[in-house]
CSV table of C-alpha atoms in Angstrom, one decimal:
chain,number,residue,atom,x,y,z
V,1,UNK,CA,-161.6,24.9,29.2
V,2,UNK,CA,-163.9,27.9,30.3
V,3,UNK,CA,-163.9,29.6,26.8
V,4,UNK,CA,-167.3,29.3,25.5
V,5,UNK,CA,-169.8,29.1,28.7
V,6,UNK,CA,-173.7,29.5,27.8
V,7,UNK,CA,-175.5,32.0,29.9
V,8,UNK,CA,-177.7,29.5,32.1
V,9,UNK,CA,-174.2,27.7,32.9
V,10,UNK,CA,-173.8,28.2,36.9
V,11,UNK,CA,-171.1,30.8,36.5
V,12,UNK,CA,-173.1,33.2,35.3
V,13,UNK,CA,-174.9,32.8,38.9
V,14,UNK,CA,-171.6,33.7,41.2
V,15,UNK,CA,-172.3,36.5,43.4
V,16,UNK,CA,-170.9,40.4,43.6
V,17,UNK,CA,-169.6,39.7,47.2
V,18,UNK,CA,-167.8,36.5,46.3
V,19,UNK,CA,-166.5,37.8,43.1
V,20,UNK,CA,-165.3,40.9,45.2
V,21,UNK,CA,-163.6,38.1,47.9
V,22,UNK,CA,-162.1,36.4,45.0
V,23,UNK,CA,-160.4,39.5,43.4
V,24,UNK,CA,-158.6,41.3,46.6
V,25,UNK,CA,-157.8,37.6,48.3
V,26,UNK,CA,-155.8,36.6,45.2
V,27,UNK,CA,-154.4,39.9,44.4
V,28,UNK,CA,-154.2,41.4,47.7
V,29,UNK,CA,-156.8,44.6,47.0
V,30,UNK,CA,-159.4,46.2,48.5
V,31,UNK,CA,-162.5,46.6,45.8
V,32,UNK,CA,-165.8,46.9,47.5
V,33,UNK,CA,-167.9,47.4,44.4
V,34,UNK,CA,-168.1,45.4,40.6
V,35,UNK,CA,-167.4,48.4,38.5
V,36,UNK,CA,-164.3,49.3,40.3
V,37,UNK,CA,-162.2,46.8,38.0
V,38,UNK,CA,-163.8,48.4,34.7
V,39,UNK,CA,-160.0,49.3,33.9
V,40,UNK,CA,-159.1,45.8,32.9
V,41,UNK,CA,-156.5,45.8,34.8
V,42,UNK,CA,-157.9,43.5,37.8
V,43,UNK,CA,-158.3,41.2,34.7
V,44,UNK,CA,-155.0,41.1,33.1
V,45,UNK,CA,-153.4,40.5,36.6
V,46,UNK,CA,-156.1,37.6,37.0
V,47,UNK,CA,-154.3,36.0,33.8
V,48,UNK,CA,-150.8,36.8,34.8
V,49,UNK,CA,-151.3,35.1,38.3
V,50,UNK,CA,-153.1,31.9,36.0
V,51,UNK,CA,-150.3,32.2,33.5
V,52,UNK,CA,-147.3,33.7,35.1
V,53,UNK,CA,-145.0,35.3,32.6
V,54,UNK,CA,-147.8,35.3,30.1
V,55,UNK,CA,-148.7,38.9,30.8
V,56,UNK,CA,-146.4,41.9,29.9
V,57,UNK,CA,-147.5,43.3,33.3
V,58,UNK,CA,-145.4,46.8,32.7
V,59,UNK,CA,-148.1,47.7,29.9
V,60,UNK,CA,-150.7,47.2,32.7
V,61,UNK,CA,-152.0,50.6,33.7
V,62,UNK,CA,-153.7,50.2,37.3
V,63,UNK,CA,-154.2,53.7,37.5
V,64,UNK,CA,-156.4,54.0,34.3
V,65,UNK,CA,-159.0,56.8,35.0
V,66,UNK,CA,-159.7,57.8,31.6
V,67,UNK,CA,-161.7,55.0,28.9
V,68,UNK,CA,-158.5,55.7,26.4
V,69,UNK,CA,-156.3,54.5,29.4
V,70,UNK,CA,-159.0,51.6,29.9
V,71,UNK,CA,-158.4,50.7,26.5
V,72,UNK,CA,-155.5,50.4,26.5
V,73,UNK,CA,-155.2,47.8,29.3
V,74,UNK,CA,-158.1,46.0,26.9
V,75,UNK,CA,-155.9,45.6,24.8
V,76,UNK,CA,-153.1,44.1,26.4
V,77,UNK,CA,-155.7,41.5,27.6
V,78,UNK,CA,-156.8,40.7,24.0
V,79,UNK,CA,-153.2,40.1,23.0
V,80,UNK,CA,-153.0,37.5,26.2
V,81,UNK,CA,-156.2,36.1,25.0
V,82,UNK,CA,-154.9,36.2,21.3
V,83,UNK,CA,-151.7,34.2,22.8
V,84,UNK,CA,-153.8,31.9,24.8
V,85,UNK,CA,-155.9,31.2,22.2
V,86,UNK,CA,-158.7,31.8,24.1
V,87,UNK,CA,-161.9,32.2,22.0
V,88,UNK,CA,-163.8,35.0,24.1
V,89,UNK,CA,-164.9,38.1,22.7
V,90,UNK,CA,-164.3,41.1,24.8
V,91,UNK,CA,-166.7,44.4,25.0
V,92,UNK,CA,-164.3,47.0,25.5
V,93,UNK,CA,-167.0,49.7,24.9
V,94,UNK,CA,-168.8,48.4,28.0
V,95,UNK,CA,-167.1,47.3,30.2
V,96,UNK,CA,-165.4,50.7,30.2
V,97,UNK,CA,-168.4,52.6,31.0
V,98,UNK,CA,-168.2,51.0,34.5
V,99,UNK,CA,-171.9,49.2,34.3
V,100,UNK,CA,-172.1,47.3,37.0
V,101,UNK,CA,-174.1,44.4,34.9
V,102,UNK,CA,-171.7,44.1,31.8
V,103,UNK,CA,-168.5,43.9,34.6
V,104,UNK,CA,-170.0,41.0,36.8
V,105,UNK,CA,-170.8,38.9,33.7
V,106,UNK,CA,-167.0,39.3,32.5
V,107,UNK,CA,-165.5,38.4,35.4
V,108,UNK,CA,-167.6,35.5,36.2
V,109,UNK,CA,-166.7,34.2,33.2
V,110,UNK,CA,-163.0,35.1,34.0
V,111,UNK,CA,-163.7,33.5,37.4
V,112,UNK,CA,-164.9,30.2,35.9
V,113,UNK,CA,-162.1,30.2,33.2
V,114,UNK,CA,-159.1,30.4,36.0
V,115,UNK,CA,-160.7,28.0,37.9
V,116,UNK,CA,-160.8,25.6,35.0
V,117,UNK,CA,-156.9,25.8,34.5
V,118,UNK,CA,-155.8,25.8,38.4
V,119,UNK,CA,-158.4,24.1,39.9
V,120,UNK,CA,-159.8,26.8,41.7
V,121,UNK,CA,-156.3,26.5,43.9
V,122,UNK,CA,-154.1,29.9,44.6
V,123,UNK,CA,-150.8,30.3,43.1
V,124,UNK,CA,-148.9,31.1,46.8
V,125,UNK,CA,-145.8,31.6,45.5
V,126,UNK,CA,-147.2,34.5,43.7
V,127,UNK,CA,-146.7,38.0,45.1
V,128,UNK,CA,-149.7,40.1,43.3
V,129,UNK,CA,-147.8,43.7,45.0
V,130,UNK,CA,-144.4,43.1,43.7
V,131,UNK,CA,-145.7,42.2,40.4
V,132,UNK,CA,-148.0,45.4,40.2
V,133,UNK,CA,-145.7,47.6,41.6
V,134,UNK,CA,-142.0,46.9,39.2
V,135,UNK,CA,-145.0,47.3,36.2
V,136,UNK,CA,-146.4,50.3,37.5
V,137,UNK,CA,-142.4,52.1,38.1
V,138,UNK,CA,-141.8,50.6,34.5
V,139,UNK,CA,-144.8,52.2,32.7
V,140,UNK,CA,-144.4,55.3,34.7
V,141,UNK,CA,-140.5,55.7,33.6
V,142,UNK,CA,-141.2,55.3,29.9
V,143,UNK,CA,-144.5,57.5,30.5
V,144,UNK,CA,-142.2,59.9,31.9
V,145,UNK,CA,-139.8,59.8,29.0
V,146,UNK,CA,-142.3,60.7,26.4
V,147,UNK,CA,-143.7,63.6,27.9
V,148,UNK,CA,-139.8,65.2,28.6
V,149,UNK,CA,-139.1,64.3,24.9
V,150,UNK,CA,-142.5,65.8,24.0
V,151,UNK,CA,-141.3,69.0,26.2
V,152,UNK,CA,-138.1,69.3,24.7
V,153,UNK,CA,-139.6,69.0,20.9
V,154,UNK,CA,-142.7,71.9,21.6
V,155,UNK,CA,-140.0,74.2,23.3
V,156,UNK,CA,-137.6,74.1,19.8
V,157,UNK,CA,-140.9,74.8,17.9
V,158,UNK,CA,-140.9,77.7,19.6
V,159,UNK,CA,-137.7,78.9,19.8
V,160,UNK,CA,-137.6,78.5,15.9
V,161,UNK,CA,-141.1,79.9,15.1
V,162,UNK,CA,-140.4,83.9,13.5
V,163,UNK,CA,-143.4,84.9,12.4
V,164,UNK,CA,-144.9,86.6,15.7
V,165,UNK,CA,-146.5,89.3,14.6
V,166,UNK,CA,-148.9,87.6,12.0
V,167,UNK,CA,-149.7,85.0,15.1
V,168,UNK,CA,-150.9,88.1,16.8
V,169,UNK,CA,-153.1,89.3,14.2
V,170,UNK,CA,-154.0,85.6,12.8
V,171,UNK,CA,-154.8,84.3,16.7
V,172,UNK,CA,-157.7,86.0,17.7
V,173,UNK,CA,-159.7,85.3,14.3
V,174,UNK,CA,-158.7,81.6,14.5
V,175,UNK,CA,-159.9,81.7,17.7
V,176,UNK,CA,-163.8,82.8,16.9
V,177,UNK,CA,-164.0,80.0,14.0
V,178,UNK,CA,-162.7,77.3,15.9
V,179,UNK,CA,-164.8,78.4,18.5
V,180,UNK,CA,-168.1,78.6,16.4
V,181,UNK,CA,-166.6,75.1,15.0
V,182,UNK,CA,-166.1,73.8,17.8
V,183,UNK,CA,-169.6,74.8,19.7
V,184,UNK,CA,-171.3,72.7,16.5
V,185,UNK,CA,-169.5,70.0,17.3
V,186,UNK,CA,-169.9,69.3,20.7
V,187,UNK,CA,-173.8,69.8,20.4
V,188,UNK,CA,-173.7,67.3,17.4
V,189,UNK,CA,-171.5,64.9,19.5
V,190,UNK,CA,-173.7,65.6,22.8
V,191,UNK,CA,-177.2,65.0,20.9
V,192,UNK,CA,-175.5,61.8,19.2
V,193,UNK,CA,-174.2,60.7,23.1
V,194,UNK,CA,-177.8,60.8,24.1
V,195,UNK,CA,-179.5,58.9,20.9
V,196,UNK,CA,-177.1,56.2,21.8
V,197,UNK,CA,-177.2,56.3,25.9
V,198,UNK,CA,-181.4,55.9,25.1
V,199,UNK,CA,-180.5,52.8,22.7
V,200,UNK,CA,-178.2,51.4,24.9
V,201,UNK,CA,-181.0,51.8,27.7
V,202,UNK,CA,-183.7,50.0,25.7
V,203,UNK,CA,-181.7,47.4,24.7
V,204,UNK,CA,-180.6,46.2,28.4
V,205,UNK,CA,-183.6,46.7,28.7
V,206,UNK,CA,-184.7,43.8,26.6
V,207,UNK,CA,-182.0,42.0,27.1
V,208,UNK,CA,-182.8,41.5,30.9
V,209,UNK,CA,-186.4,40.8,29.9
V,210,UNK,CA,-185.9,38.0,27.8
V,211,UNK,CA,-183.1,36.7,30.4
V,212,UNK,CA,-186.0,36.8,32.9
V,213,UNK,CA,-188.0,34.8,30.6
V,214,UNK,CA,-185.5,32.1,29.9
V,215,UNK,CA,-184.7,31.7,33.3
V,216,UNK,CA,-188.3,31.0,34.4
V,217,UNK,CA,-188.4,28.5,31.5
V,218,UNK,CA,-185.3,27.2,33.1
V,219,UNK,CA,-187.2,26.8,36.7
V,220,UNK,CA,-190.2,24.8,34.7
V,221,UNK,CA,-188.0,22.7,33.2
V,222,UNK,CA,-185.7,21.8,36.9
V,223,UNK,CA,-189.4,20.6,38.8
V,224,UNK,CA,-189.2,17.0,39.5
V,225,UNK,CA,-192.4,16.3,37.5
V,226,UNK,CA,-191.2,18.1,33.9
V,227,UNK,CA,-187.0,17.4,34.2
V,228,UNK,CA,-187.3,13.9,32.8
V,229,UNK,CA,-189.9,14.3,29.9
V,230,UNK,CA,-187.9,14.7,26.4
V,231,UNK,CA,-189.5,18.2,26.0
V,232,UNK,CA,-187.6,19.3,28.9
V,233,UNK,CA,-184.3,17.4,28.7
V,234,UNK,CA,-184.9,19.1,24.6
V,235,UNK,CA,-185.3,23.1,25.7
V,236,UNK,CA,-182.0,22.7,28.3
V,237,UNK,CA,-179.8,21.2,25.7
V,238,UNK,CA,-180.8,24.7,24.3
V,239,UNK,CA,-180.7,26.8,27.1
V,240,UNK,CA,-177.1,24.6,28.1
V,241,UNK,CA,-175.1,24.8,24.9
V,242,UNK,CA,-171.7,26.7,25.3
V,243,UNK,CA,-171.0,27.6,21.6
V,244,UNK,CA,-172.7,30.8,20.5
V,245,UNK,CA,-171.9,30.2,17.0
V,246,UNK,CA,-174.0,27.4,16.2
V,247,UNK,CA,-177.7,26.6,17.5
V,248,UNK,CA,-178.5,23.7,19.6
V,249,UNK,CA,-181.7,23.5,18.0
V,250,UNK,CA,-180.5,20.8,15.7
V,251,UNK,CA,-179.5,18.8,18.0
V,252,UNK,CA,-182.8,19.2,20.3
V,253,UNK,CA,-184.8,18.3,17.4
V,254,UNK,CA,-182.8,15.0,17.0
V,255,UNK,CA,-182.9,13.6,20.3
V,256,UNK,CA,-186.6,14.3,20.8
V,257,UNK,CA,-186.9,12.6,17.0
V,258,UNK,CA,-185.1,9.4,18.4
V,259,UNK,CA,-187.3,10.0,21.7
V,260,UNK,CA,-190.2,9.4,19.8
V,261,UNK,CA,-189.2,6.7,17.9
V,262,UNK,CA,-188.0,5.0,20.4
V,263,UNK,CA,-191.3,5.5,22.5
V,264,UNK,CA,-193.5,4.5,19.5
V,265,UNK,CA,-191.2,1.6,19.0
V,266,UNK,CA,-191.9,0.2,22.8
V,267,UNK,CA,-195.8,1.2,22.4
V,268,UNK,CA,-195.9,-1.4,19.5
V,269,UNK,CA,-193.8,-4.4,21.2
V,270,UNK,CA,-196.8,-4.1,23.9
């Protein structure tokens, strides 16, 4: 199973185009570019199509514009993932700004996960529009629910609320402090926006530097001269190993240990 791939594994290398052909031939859409399934939603539908029943599909919002409404679809995916027991770590916070880099990496890891459990084979029997649309008349009932109930509750505040004439004289002064309140806080939240949209931008930054430098190391060590020596066959079992929680280094020290050895060993029998 899919769930802990290294970044030089081969899925990392699927195209946009095919990942784009993959998404609207399985679930009948019409996405022409990555960041267009930021929602989550594309990915929870992925899983319910892999897992059918798995997903509670009427908690699915496919019309999430907003990152809270995002979010929430994120976390209807983690539950599924929770369930699953499926040991991937999701980055809400990025995926939901709609980068087009943080998207295609997710979902060709998803890609490479669904394809491990079916084979890479389509589920025919099932019907991606009837299962989006009975969630989407589901969620928009109980949407619709809350905001009468919501109606109902603000209009007998009103009714009951007395005291008019000191809202008249109170309103306008609450008014200028919130207001000066207010104006503080959205230049202290705009400033703190832009620190962290400059850190963000350094550190992709970096990050796609020293992705370009492992993948050239990767190049050296695929040439038919360098792939058989032990150093090589030593740096892929780093750049190859899955589990992100433990480093392969150990075990890359090891086997060119017994490498050694094992070529001393020969030099002294001649």
């Amino acid at each position: 199973m899919a769930t802990n791939i290294g970044m030089m594994d081969s899925a990392y290398f699927v195209g946009r185009n095919e990942l784009l052909t993959w998404i609207n031939n399985r679930l009948q859409l019409h996405l022409s570019r990555i960041e267009e399934a930021a929602s989550g939603a594309v990915q929870c539908q992925m899983l319910d199509m892999t897992y059918p029943g798995v997903v509670p599909m009427h908690k699915v919002n496919f019309d999430a514009k907003t990152e809270y409404d995002m979010i929430q679809n994120y976390k209807v995916l983690q539950d599924v993932f929770n369930k699953l027991k499926i040991e991937k770590h999701i980055e809400v916070n990025k995926l939901v700004k709609g980068r087009p880099l943080d998207n295609l990496e997710f979902l060709q890891w998803l890609k490479r996960y669904c394809d491990s459990v079916n084979g890479g084979i389509m589920n025919e029997n099932y019907n991606p529009v009837e299962r989006r649309c009975k969630g989407g008349k589901e969620r928009s009932s109980r949407g619709s629910q809350k905001i009468s109930k919501s109606l109902q509750t603000n209009n007998m505040h009103n009714a009951g609320s007395g005291d008019i004439g000191h809202s008249k004289i109170s309103g306008p002064r609450q008014a200028k402090i919130y207001g000066a309140n207010s104006a503080q806080e959205v230049q202290a939240l705009s400033k703190e926006i832009t620190d962290l949209k400059l850190s963000v931008d350094l550190l992709e930054k970096e990050r796609d530097f020293y992705f370009a430098k492992l993948r050239d190391i990767e190049i050296l060590c695929q040439t038919p001269e360098l792939e058989n020596l032990p150093v090589a066959v030593a740096i892929k079992k780093i750049l190859y190993a899955a589990d992100a929680k433990e480093s392969a280094l150990a075990e890359a020290q090891e086997y060119l240990s017994q490498t050694l050895e094992a070529g001393e060993g020969k030099a002294e029998e001649d």
